[in-house]
Short mmCIF file of C-alpha atoms in Angstrom, two decimals:
data_model
loop_
_atom_site.label_atom_id
_atom_site.label_comp_id
_atom_site.label_asym_id
_atom_site.label_seq_id
_atom_site.Cartn_x
_atom_site.Cartn_y
_atom_site.Cartn_z
CA UNK A 652 181.03 -53.36 -9.59
CA UNK A 653 183.57 -51.91 -12.06
CA UNK A 654 182.54 -48.81 -13.97
CA UNK A 655 181.58 -49.32 -17.62
CA UNK A 656 181.94 -46.85 -20.46
CA UNK A 657 179.02 -46.32 -22.85
CA UNK A 658 178.99 -44.66 -26.22
CA UNK A 659 176.00 -42.28 -26.57
CA UNK A 660 173.40 -43.37 -29.11
CA UNK A 661 174.24 -40.43 -31.39
CA UNK A 662 177.92 -41.38 -31.50
CA UNK A 663 179.80 -43.92 -33.64
CA UNK A 664 183.41 -44.92 -33.04
CA UNK A 665 185.54 -45.46 -36.12
CA UNK A 666 189.24 -46.11 -36.55
CA UNK A 667 191.79 -45.87 -39.38
CA UNK A 668 189.64 -43.47 -41.40
CA UNK A 669 190.22 -40.80 -43.98
CA UNK A 670 187.99 -37.82 -43.27
CA UNK A 671 186.35 -35.61 -45.89
CA UNK A 672 185.19 -32.35 -44.35
CA UNK A 673 182.91 -29.56 -45.55
CA UNK A 674 181.94 -26.37 -43.76
CA UNK A 675 178.51 -25.11 -44.80
CA UNK A 676 175.92 -22.91 -43.16
CA UNK A 677 178.22 -22.26 -40.23
CA UNK A 678 178.45 -25.97 -39.43
CA UNK A 679 181.07 -28.63 -40.01
CA UNK A 680 180.10 -31.89 -41.70
CA UNK A 681 182.33 -34.93 -42.18
CA UNK A 682 182.34 -38.31 -43.89
CA UNK A 683 184.36 -41.31 -42.73
CA UNK A 684 186.03 -42.91 -45.76
CA UNK A 685 188.47 -45.69 -46.49
CA UNK A 686 192.04 -44.55 -47.10
CA UNK A 687 193.08 -44.08 -50.75
CA UNK A 688 189.48 -44.38 -51.96
CA UNK A 689 188.41 -40.73 -52.02
CA UNK A 690 190.70 -39.72 -54.89
CA UNK A 691 189.77 -42.92 -56.75
CA UNK A 692 186.11 -41.87 -56.46
CA UNK A 693 186.82 -38.35 -57.65
CA UNK A 694 188.82 -39.59 -60.62
CA UNK A 695 185.97 -42.02 -61.49
CA UNK A 696 188.20 -45.10 -61.15
CA UNK A 697 186.08 -46.22 -58.18
CA UNK A 698 182.34 -46.18 -58.84
CA UNK A 699 180.99 -48.13 -55.88
CA UNK A 700 180.35 -45.65 -53.08
CA UNK A 701 180.22 -48.48 -50.55
CA UNK A 702 183.89 -49.09 -51.28
CA UNK A 703 184.61 -45.45 -50.41
CA UNK A 704 182.50 -44.84 -47.29
CA UNK A 705 183.07 -46.66 -44.01
CA UNK A 706 179.51 -45.64 -43.13
CA UNK A 707 176.87 -43.52 -44.86
CA UNK A 708 176.40 -41.52 -41.65
CA UNK A 709 177.25 -37.82 -41.70
CA UNK A 710 179.26 -36.51 -38.74
CA UNK A 711 180.04 -33.18 -37.16
CA UNK A 712 183.12 -34.71 -35.56
CA UNK A 713 184.22 -38.09 -36.87
CA UNK A 714 187.00 -38.66 -34.34
CA UNK A 715 184.49 -38.24 -31.49
CA UNK A 716 181.77 -40.14 -33.32
CA UNK A 717 179.32 -37.21 -33.17
CA UNK A 718 176.57 -37.44 -35.77
CA UNK A 719 175.13 -34.43 -37.59
CA UNK A 720 171.58 -33.42 -36.69
CA UNK A 721 168.97 -33.71 -39.43
CA UNK A 722 167.83 -30.13 -38.89
CA UNK A 723 171.38 -28.83 -39.40
CA UNK A 724 171.72 -30.84 -42.60
CA UNK A 725 168.47 -29.51 -44.04
CA UNK A 726 169.38 -25.94 -43.11
CA UNK A 727 172.87 -26.19 -44.64
CA UNK A 728 172.11 -28.22 -47.78
CA UNK A 729 168.45 -27.41 -48.41
CA UNK A 730 167.41 -31.06 -48.70
CA UNK A 731 166.53 -34.05 -46.54
CA UNK A 732 168.06 -36.45 -49.05
CA UNK A 733 171.19 -37.64 -47.27
CA UNK A 734 172.44 -39.49 -50.37
CA UNK A 735 172.62 -36.15 -52.20
CA UNK A 736 174.34 -34.54 -49.20
CA UNK A 737 176.88 -37.35 -48.95
CA UNK A 738 177.62 -37.07 -52.68
CA UNK A 739 178.16 -33.32 -52.38
CA UNK A 740 180.50 -33.63 -49.40
CA UNK A 741 182.42 -36.47 -51.03
CA UNK A 742 182.86 -34.53 -54.27
CA UNK A 743 183.59 -31.03 -52.94
CA UNK A 744 184.75 -31.53 -49.35
CA UNK A 745 188.33 -31.20 -48.19
CA UNK A 746 190.22 -34.46 -47.69
CA UNK A 747 191.93 -34.36 -44.30
CA UNK A 748 195.44 -35.81 -44.31
CA UNK A 749 197.48 -36.71 -41.24
CA UNK A 750 200.92 -35.16 -40.68
CA UNK A 751 202.53 -38.55 -41.26
CA UNK A 752 200.71 -38.94 -44.59
CA UNK A 753 201.62 -35.39 -45.63
CA UNK A 754 205.28 -35.96 -44.76
CA UNK A 755 205.35 -39.25 -46.67
CA UNK A 756 203.69 -37.72 -49.73
CA UNK A 757 206.01 -34.72 -49.61
CA UNK A 758 209.08 -36.97 -49.47
CA UNK A 759 207.82 -38.99 -52.44
CA UNK A 760 207.22 -35.78 -54.42
CA UNK A 761 210.65 -34.42 -53.44
CA UNK A 762 212.33 -37.58 -54.73
CA UNK A 763 210.28 -37.53 -57.94
CA UNK A 764 211.32 -33.92 -58.65
CA UNK A 765 214.95 -34.86 -57.98
CA UNK A 766 214.60 -37.78 -60.41
CA UNK A 767 213.18 -35.51 -63.12
CA UNK A 768 216.01 -33.01 -62.67
CA UNK A 769 218.70 -35.71 -62.68
CA UNK A 770 217.29 -37.21 -65.89
CA UNK A 771 217.19 -33.88 -67.69
CA UNK A 772 220.37 -32.13 -66.54
CA UNK A 773 224.15 -32.27 -66.76
CA UNK A 774 227.16 -30.43 -65.44
CA UNK A 775 227.88 -28.02 -68.34
CA UNK A 776 231.62 -28.03 -67.57
CA UNK A 777 231.91 -31.80 -68.11
CA UNK A 778 228.63 -32.74 -69.85
CA UNK A 779 228.34 -35.49 -67.25
CA UNK A 780 225.03 -36.29 -65.56
CA UNK A 781 224.29 -35.83 -61.90
CA UNK A 782 222.95 -38.72 -59.86
CA UNK A 783 219.56 -38.44 -58.21
CA UNK A 784 221.30 -38.47 -54.80
CA UNK A 785 223.48 -35.53 -55.78
CA UNK A 786 220.45 -33.56 -56.96
CA UNK A 787 218.54 -34.37 -53.76
CA UNK A 788 221.46 -33.12 -51.68
CA UNK A 789 221.73 -29.93 -53.74
CA UNK A 790 217.97 -29.35 -53.41
CA UNK A 791 218.18 -29.73 -49.63
CA UNK A 792 221.15 -27.33 -49.51
CA UNK A 793 219.05 -24.57 -51.09
CA UNK A 794 215.96 -25.55 -49.04
CA UNK A 795 213.67 -26.54 -51.91
CA UNK A 796 210.10 -26.91 -50.70
CA UNK A 797 207.59 -28.96 -52.72
CA UNK A 798 204.23 -27.29 -53.39
CA UNK A 799 201.42 -29.87 -53.05
CA UNK A 800 199.06 -28.09 -55.43
CA UNK A 801 201.53 -27.54 -58.27
CA UNK A 802 202.55 -30.02 -60.95
CA UNK A 803 205.85 -31.81 -60.32
CA UNK A 804 207.14 -31.25 -63.88
CA UNK A 805 206.65 -27.50 -63.50
CA UNK A 806 208.39 -27.60 -60.13
CA UNK A 807 211.29 -29.58 -61.61
CA UNK A 808 211.86 -26.83 -64.18
CA UNK A 809 211.80 -24.23 -61.42
CA UNK A 810 214.27 -26.28 -59.34
CA UNK A 811 216.68 -26.34 -62.32
CA UNK A 812 216.60 -22.54 -62.35
CA UNK A 813 217.17 -22.40 -58.59
CA UNK A 814 220.04 -24.90 -58.68
CA UNK A 815 221.93 -22.76 -61.19
CA UNK A 816 222.63 -20.38 -58.30
CA UNK A 817 224.51 -23.06 -56.34
CA UNK A 818 225.92 -25.70 -58.74
CA UNK A 819 226.88 -25.80 -62.43
CA UNK A 820 223.80 -27.30 -64.07
CA UNK A 821 221.93 -27.01 -67.35
CA UNK A 822 219.40 -28.96 -69.38
CA UNK A 823 221.03 -31.83 -71.27
CA UNK A 824 220.95 -31.32 -75.02
CA UNK A 825 218.70 -33.42 -77.26
CA UNK A 826 220.18 -35.54 -80.05
CA UNK A 827 218.29 -35.20 -83.34
CA UNK A 828 218.36 -36.18 -86.98
CA UNK A 829 217.19 -33.48 -89.40
CA UNK A 830 216.48 -34.41 -93.01
CA UNK A 831 215.85 -31.91 -95.80
CA UNK A 832 214.92 -33.00 -99.36
CA UNK A 833 216.98 -31.66 -102.26
CA UNK A 834 213.89 -29.92 -103.64
CA UNK A 835 213.90 -27.35 -100.81
CA UNK A 836 217.35 -25.73 -100.91
CA UNK A 837 218.91 -27.73 -98.07
CA UNK A 838 222.14 -25.69 -98.04
CA UNK A 839 220.22 -22.48 -97.46
CA UNK A 840 218.00 -24.02 -94.81
CA UNK A 841 221.04 -25.55 -93.08
CA UNK A 842 222.53 -22.06 -92.76
CA UNK A 843 219.31 -20.86 -91.14
CA UNK A 844 219.34 -23.73 -88.65
CA UNK A 845 222.98 -23.33 -87.58
CA UNK A 846 222.03 -20.72 -85.01
CA UNK A 847 219.86 -23.30 -83.21
CA UNK A 848 221.85 -26.53 -83.46
CA UNK A 849 225.30 -28.01 -83.05
CA UNK A 850 225.98 -30.23 -86.06
CA UNK A 851 227.61 -33.57 -85.24
CA UNK A 852 227.52 -35.20 -88.70
CA UNK A 853 226.45 -34.06 -92.16
CA UNK A 854 225.55 -36.47 -94.96
CA UNK A 855 224.44 -35.81 -98.53
CA UNK A 856 222.62 -38.32 -100.72
CA UNK A 857 221.54 -37.26 -104.23
CA UNK A 858 221.07 -33.72 -102.96
CA UNK A 859 219.11 -34.70 -99.85
CA UNK A 860 220.68 -33.50 -96.58
CA UNK A 861 220.77 -35.45 -93.31
CA UNK A 862 222.13 -33.78 -90.18
CA UNK A 863 222.81 -35.41 -86.85
CA UNK A 864 222.83 -32.62 -84.31
CA UNK A 865 222.27 -31.59 -80.70
CA UNK A 866 220.00 -28.81 -79.48
CA UNK A 867 218.92 -27.12 -76.29
CA UNK A 868 215.44 -28.54 -75.46
CA UNK A 869 214.06 -25.01 -75.28
CA UNK A 870 214.85 -24.51 -78.99
CA UNK A 871 213.26 -27.72 -80.24
CA UNK A 872 209.89 -26.19 -81.18
CA UNK A 873 211.58 -23.36 -83.07
CA UNK A 874 213.77 -25.83 -84.99
CA UNK A 875 210.78 -27.97 -85.88
CA UNK A 876 208.88 -24.91 -87.13
CA UNK A 877 211.85 -23.79 -89.25
CA UNK A 878 212.26 -27.21 -90.86
CA UNK A 879 208.55 -27.56 -91.62
CA UNK A 880 208.14 -24.06 -93.05
CA UNK A 881 211.44 -24.14 -94.96
CA UNK A 882 210.63 -27.48 -96.60
CA UNK A 883 206.87 -27.06 -96.97
CA UNK A 884 206.33 -29.91 -94.53
CA UNK A 885 208.56 -32.40 -96.34
CA UNK A 886 211.56 -32.11 -94.03
CA UNK A 887 211.67 -34.10 -90.81
CA UNK A 888 213.06 -33.77 -87.29
CA UNK A 889 213.64 -37.10 -85.54
CA UNK A 890 214.49 -37.33 -81.84
CA UNK A 891 217.34 -39.84 -81.38
CA UNK A 892 217.81 -39.20 -77.66
CA UNK A 893 216.03 -36.89 -75.23
CA UNK A 894 219.28 -36.31 -73.33
CA UNK A 895 222.85 -36.43 -74.59
CA UNK A 896 225.46 -36.79 -71.84
CA UNK A 897 228.98 -37.96 -71.17
CA UNK A 898 228.48 -41.05 -69.00
CA UNK A 899 232.13 -41.89 -68.35
CA UNK A 900 231.95 -40.35 -64.88
CA UNK A 901 229.08 -39.21 -62.67
CA UNK A 902 231.03 -37.62 -59.84
CA UNK A 903 230.18 -34.10 -58.75
CA UNK A 904 232.88 -31.82 -60.09
#
């Protein structure tokens, strides 16, 4: 008679699971969850725990199907209520991610950072934008590594600083319209603003001043403060374009 394999009664076999793990009281405890549901639960977009857990059982080793002993659970969590224990592990445990999932997520984040940089930057020698592919290549050349626990926008700003060491790159200037009423000495205020902006057009209408100008994004808040304080809140700063670039050619110079 051919040999048969049996799964011990305290073991459960599961496949295609996302594991949430918590170490407590010197023991390891795990939950078997459906992929992509743990973060939905933590962000409150998923409220049905049965949609998150493949089983309400608590494991010491999910891949081997080994269940946690009740005595170990009580000792570690101070309660026999397994619903409370499951909720605690699900909320505070560490979500285990496979290497393939990590690599895929990292590649997505890398591309998103490259997209952010490409949208915000130009070659200062030509004022032409870089393509996302060009930025990705430049990032790889300087060995940019994405940090999983840091915001992508913050990392994009850091990448811009790093890229300045290898290629000509700077933040694209913003295109604005600044209006100053005649009652608040627009000529004097314009002189104050000239250190922050490059004036493209200047129009006067019954003493009111309208400037179309470009500015480094880092100076926008200062400009806005100057206009508001210099006009007692009656002047305005309107964003016409977040980035101003020369789009006649996108080749890497």
